[in-house]
PDB file of C-alpha atoms in Angstrom:
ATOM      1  CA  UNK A 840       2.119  -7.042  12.206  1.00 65.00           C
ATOM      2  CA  UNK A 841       2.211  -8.952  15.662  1.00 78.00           C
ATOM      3  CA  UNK A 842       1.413  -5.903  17.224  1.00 75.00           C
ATOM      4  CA  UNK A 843      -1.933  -5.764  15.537  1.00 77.00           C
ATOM      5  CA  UNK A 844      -2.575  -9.712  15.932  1.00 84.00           C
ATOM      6  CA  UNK A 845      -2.457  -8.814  19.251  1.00 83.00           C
ATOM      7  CA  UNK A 846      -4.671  -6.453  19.800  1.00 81.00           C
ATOM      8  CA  UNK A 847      -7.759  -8.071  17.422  1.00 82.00           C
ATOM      9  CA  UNK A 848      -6.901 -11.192  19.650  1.00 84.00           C
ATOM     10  CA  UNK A 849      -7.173  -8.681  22.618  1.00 81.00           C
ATOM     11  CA  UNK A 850     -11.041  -7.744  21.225  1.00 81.00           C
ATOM     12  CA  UNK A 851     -11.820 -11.734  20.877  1.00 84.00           C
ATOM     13  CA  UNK A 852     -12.001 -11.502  24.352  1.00 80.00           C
ATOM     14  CA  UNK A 853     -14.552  -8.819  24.673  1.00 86.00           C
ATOM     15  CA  UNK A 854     -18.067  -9.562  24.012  1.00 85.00           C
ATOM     16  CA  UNK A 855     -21.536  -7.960  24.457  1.00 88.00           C
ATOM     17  CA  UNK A 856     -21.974  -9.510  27.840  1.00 89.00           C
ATOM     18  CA  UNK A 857     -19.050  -8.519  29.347  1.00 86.00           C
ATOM     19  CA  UNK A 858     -19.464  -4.887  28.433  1.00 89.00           C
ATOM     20  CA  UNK A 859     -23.066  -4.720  29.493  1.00 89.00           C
ATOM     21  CA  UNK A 860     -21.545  -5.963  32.967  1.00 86.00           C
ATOM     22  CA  UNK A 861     -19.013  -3.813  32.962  1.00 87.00           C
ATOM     23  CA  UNK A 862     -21.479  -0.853  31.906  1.00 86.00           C
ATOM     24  CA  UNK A 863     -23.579  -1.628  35.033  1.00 87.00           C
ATOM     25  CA  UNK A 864     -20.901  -0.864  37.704  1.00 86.00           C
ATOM     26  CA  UNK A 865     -21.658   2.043  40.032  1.00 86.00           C
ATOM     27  CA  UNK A 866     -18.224   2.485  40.728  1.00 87.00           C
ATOM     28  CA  UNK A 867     -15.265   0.843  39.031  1.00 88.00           C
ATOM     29  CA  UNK A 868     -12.537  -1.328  40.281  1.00 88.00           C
ATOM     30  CA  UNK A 869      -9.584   0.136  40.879  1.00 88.00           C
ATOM     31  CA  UNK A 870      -7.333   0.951  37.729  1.00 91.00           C
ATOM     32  CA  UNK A 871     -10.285   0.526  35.467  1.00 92.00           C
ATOM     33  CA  UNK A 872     -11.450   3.547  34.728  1.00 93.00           C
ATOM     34  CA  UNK A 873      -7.897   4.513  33.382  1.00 95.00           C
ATOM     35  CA  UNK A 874      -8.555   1.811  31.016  1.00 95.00           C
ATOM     36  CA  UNK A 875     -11.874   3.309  29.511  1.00 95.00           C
ATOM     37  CA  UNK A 876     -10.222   6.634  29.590  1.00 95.00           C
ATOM     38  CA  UNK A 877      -7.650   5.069  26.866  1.00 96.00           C
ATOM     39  CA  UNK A 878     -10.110   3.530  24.846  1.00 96.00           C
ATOM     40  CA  UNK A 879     -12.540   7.002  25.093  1.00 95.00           C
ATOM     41  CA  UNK A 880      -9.052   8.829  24.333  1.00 96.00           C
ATOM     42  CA  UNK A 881      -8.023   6.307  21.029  1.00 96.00           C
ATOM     43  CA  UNK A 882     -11.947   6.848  19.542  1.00 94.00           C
ATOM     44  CA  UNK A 883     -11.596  10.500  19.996  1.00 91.00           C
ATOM     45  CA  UNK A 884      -9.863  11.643  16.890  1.00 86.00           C
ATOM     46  CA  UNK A 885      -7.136  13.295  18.556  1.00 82.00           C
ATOM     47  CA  UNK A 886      -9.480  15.970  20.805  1.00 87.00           C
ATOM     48  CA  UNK A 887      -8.620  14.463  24.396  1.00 92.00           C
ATOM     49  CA  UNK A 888     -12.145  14.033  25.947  1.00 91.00           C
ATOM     50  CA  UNK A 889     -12.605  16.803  28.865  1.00 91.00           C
ATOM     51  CA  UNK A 890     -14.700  13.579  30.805  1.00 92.00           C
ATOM     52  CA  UNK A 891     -12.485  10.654  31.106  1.00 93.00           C
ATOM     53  CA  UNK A 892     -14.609   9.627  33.983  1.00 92.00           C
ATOM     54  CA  UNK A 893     -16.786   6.711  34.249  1.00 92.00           C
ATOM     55  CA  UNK A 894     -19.664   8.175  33.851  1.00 91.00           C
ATOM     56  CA  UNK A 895     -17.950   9.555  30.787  1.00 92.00           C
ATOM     57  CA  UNK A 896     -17.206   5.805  30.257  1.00 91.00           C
ATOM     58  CA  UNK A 897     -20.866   4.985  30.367  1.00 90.00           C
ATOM     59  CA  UNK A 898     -22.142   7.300  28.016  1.00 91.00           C
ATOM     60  CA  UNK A 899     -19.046   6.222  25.458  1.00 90.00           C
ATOM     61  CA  UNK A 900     -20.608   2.672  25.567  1.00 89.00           C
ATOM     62  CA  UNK A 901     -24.326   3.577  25.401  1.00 89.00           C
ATOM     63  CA  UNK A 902     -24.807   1.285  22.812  1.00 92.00           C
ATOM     64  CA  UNK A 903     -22.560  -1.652  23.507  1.00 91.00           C
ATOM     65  CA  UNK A 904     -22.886  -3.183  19.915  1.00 92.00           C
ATOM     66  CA  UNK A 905     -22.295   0.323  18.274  1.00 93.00           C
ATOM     67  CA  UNK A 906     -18.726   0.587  20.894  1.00 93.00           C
ATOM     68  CA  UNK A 907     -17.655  -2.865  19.969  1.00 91.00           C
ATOM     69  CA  UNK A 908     -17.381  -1.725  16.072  1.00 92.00           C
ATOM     70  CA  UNK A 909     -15.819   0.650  16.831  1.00 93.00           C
ATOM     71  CA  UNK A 910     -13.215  -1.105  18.358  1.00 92.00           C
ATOM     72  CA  UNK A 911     -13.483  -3.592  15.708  1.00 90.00           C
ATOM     73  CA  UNK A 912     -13.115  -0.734  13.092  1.00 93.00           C
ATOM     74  CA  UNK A 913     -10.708   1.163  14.125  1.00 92.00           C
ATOM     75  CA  UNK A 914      -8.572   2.954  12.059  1.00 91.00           C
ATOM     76  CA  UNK A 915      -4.950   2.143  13.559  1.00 89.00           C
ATOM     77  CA  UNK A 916      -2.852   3.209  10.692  1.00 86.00           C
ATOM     78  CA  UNK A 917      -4.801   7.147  11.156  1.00 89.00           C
ATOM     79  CA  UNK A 918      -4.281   7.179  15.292  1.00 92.00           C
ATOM     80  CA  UNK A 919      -3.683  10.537  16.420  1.00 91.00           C
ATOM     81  CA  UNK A 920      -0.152  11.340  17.770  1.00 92.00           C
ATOM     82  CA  UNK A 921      -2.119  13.682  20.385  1.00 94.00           C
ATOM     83  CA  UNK A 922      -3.897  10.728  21.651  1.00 94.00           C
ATOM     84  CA  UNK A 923      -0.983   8.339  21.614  1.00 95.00           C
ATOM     85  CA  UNK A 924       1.272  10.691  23.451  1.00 95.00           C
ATOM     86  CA  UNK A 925      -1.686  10.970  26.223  1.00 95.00           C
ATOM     87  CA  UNK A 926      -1.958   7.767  27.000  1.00 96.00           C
ATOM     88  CA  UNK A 927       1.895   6.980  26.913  1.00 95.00           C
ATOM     89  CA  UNK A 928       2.350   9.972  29.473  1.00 94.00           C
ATOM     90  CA  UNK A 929      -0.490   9.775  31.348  1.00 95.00           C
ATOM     91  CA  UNK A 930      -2.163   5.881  31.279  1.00 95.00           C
ATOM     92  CA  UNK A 931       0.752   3.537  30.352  1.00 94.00           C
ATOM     93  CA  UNK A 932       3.153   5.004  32.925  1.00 92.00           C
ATOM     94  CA  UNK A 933       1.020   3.686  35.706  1.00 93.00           C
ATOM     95  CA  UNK A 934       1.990  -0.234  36.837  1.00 90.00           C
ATOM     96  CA  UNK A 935      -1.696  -0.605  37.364  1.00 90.00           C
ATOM     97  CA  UNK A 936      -2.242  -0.379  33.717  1.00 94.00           C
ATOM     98  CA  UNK A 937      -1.586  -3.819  32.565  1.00 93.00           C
ATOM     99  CA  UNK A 938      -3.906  -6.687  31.110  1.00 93.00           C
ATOM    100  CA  UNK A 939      -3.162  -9.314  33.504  1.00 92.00           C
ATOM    101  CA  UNK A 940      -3.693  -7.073  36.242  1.00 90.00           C
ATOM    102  CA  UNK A 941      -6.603  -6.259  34.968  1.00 90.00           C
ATOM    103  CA  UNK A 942      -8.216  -9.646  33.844  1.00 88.00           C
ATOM    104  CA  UNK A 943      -8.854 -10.247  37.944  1.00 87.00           C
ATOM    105  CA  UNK A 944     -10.904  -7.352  37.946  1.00 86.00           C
ATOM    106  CA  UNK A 945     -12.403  -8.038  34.280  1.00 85.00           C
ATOM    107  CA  UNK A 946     -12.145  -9.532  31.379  1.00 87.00           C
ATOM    108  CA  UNK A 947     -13.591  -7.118  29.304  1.00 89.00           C
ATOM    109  CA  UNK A 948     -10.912  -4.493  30.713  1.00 90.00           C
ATOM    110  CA  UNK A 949      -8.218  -6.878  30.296  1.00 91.00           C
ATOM    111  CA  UNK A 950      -8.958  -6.982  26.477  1.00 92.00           C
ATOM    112  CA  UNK A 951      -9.438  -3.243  26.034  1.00 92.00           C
ATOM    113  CA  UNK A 952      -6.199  -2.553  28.281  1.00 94.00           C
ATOM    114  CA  UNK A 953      -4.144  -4.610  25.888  1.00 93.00           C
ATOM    115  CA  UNK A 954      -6.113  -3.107  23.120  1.00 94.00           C
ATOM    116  CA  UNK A 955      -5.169   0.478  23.609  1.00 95.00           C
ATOM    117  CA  UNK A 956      -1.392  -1.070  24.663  1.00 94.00           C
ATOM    118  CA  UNK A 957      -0.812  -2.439  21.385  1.00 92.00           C
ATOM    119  CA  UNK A 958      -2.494  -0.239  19.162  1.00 93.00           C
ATOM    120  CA  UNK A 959       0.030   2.615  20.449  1.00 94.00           C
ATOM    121  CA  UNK A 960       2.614   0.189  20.059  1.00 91.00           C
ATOM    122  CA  UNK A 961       1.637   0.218  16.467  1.00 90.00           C
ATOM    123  CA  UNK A 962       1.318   3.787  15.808  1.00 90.00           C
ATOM    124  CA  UNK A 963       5.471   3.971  16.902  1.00 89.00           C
ATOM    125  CA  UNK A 964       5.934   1.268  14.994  1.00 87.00           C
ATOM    126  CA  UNK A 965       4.221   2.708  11.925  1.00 84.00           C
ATOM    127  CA  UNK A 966       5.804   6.035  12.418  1.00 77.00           C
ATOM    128  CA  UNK A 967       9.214   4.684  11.935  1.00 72.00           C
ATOM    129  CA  UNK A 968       8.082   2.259   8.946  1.00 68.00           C
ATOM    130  CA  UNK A 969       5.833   4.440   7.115  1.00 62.00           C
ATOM    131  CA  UNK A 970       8.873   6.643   5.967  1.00 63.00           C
ATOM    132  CA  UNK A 971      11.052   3.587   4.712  1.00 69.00           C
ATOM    133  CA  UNK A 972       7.486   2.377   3.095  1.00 66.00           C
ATOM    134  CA  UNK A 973       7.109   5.902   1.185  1.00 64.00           C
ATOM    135  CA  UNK A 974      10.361   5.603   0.172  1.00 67.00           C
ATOM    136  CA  UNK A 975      10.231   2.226  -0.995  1.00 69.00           C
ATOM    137  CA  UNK A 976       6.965   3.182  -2.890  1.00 69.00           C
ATOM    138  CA  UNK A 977       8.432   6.068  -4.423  1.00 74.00           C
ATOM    139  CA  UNK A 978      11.512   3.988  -5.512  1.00 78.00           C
ATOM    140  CA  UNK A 979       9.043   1.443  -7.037  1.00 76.00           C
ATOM    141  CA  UNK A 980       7.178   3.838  -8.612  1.00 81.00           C
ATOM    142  CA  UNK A 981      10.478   5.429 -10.837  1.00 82.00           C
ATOM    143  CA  UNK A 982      11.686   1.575 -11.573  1.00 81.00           C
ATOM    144  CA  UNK A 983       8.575   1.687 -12.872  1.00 86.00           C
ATOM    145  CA  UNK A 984       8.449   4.334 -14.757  1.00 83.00           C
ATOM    146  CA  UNK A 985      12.473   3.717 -16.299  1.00 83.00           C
ATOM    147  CA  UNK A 986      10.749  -0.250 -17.129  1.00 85.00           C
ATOM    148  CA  UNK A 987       7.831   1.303 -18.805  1.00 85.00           C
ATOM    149  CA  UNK A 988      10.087   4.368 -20.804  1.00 86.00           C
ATOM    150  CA  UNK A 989      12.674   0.865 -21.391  1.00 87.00           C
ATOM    151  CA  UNK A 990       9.654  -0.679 -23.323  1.00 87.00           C
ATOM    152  CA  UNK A 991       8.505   1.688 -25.320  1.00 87.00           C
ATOM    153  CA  UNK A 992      12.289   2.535 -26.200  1.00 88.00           C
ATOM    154  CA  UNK A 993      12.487  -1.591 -26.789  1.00 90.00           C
ATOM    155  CA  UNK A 994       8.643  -1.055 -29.020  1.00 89.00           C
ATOM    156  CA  UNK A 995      10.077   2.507 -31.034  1.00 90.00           C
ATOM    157  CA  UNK A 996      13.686  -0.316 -31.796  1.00 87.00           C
ATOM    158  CA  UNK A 997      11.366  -2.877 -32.974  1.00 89.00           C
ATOM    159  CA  UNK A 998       9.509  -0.663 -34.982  1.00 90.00           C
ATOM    160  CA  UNK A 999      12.214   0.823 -36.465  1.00 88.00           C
ATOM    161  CA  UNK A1000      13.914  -2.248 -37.072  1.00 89.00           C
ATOM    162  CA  UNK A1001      11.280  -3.608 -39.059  1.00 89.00           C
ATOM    163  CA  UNK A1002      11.432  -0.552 -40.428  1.00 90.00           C
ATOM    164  CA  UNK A1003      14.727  -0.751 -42.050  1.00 89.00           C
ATOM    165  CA  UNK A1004      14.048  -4.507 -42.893  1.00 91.00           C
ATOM    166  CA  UNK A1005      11.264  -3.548 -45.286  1.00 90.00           C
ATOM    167  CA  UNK A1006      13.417  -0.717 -46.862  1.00 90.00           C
ATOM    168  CA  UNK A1007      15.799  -3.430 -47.065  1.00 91.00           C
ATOM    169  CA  UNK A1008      13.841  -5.625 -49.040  1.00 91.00           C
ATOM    170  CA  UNK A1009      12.609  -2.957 -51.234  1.00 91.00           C
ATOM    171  CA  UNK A1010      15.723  -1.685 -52.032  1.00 91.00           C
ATOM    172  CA  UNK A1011      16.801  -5.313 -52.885  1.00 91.00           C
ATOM    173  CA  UNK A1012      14.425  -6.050 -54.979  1.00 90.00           C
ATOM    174  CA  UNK A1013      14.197  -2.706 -56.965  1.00 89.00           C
ATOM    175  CA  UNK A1014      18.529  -3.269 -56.828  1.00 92.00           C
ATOM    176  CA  UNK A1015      17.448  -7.190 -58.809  1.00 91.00           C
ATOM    177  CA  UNK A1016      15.023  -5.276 -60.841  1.00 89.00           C
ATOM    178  CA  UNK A1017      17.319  -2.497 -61.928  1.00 91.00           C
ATOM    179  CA  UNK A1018      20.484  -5.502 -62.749  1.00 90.00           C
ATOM    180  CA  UNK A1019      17.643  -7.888 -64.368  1.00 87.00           C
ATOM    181  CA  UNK A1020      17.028  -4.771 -66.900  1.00 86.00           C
ATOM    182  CA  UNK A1021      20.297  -3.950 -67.422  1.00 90.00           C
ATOM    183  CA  UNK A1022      20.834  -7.555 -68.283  1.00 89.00           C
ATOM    184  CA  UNK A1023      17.897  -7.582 -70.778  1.00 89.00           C
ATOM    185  CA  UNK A1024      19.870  -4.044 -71.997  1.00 85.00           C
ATOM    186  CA  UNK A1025      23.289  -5.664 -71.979  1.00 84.00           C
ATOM    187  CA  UNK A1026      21.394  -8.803 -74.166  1.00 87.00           C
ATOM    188  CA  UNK A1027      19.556  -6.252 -76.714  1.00 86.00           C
ATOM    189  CA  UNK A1028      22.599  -4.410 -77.258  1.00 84.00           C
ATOM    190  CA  UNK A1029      24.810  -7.356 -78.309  1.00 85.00           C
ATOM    191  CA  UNK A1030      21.967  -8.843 -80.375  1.00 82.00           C
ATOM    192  CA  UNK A1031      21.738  -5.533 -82.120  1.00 77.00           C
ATOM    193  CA  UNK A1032      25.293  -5.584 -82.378  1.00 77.00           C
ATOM    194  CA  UNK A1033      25.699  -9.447 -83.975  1.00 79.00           C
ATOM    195  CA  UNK A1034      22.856  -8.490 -86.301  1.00 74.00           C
ATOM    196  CA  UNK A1035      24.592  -5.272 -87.593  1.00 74.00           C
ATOM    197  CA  UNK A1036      27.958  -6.846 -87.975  1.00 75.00           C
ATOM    198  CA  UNK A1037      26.013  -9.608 -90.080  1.00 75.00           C
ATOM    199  CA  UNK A1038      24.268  -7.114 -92.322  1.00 76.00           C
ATOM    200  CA  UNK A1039      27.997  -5.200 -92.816  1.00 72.00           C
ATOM    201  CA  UNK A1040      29.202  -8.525 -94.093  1.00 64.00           C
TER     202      UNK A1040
END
């Protein structure tokens, strides 16, 4: 999915140094905290934080390797519709929240702004596809199931079939026995018969 080539290209452009710079501000440039608040809102299984703040921010990236696996693992095709519809309604309505605007500021918020962007982006996407997927899955599954009840209809035919081709050849060759003795029968009788009509003459 683009969507999501976007957004792991977005976290290529965070690293540990970054972070631990960003970490270190007092008090955050304008529009940046709204960014954290996304991320801290994404990584929050669908209970909206009560502190979006920066301190809040702070203590979400205590340990800055630990946050960036996060990020790195997230789970997009599980994001929470509650968190989603927060930061549609409440982050991504703002003009302010936008990577380029924010890769003047930082370039660690740049990459986590278009981060949370596209991983929404995603989850609508998904929500739409994942229907037509199921369905397509389910469909699958019963062609499936007819190709596998087709074979063992095609196996039970064969079977059967060979079958009826050894019955065949049984009831062949007990059909040549049965004429073979009635030949030797037909034979006996008319040498019996030549042989009495000798001994009456």
């Amino acid at each position: 999915e683009p969507v999501i080539a976007e957004a792991e290209a977005a976290l290529q452009t965070i690293d540990k140094k970054a972070l631990t710079e960003m970490k270190a501000l007092t008090s955050p440039p304008a529009g940046l905290e709204d960014v954290t608040a996304g991320v801290m809102v994404l990584l929050s299984k669908g209970l909206i934080p009560k502190d979006l703040s920066w301190n809040g921010t702070k203590k979400m990236m205590g340990n800055v390797d630990n946050f960036l696996k996060q990020l790195i693992n997230f789970d997009k095709n599980n994001t929470p519709e509650e968190a989603c519809a927060y930061i549609e309604q409440h982050l991504m309505s703002k003009e302010s929240f936008n990577p380029e605007r924010m890769r003047s500021k930082s370039q660690a918020a740049a990459g986590m702004c278009a981060w949370v962007i596209n991983i929404v982006k995603y989850f609508r996407m998904y929500q739409d596809v994942r229907p037509k997927r199921l369905r397509m899955e389910e469909a699958d599954q019963r062609l499936q199931n007819a190709n596998d009840s087709m074979a063992a209809v095609r196996d039970r035919l064969i079977e059967l079939d060979d079958r009826i081709n050894e019955y065949t050849n049984q009831y062949q060759t007990a059909q040549k026995e049965r004429n073979d003795a009635q030949t030797q029968v037909d034979k006996t009788r008319q040498r019996a018969g030549m042989a009495g009509r000798l001994i009456e003459s």
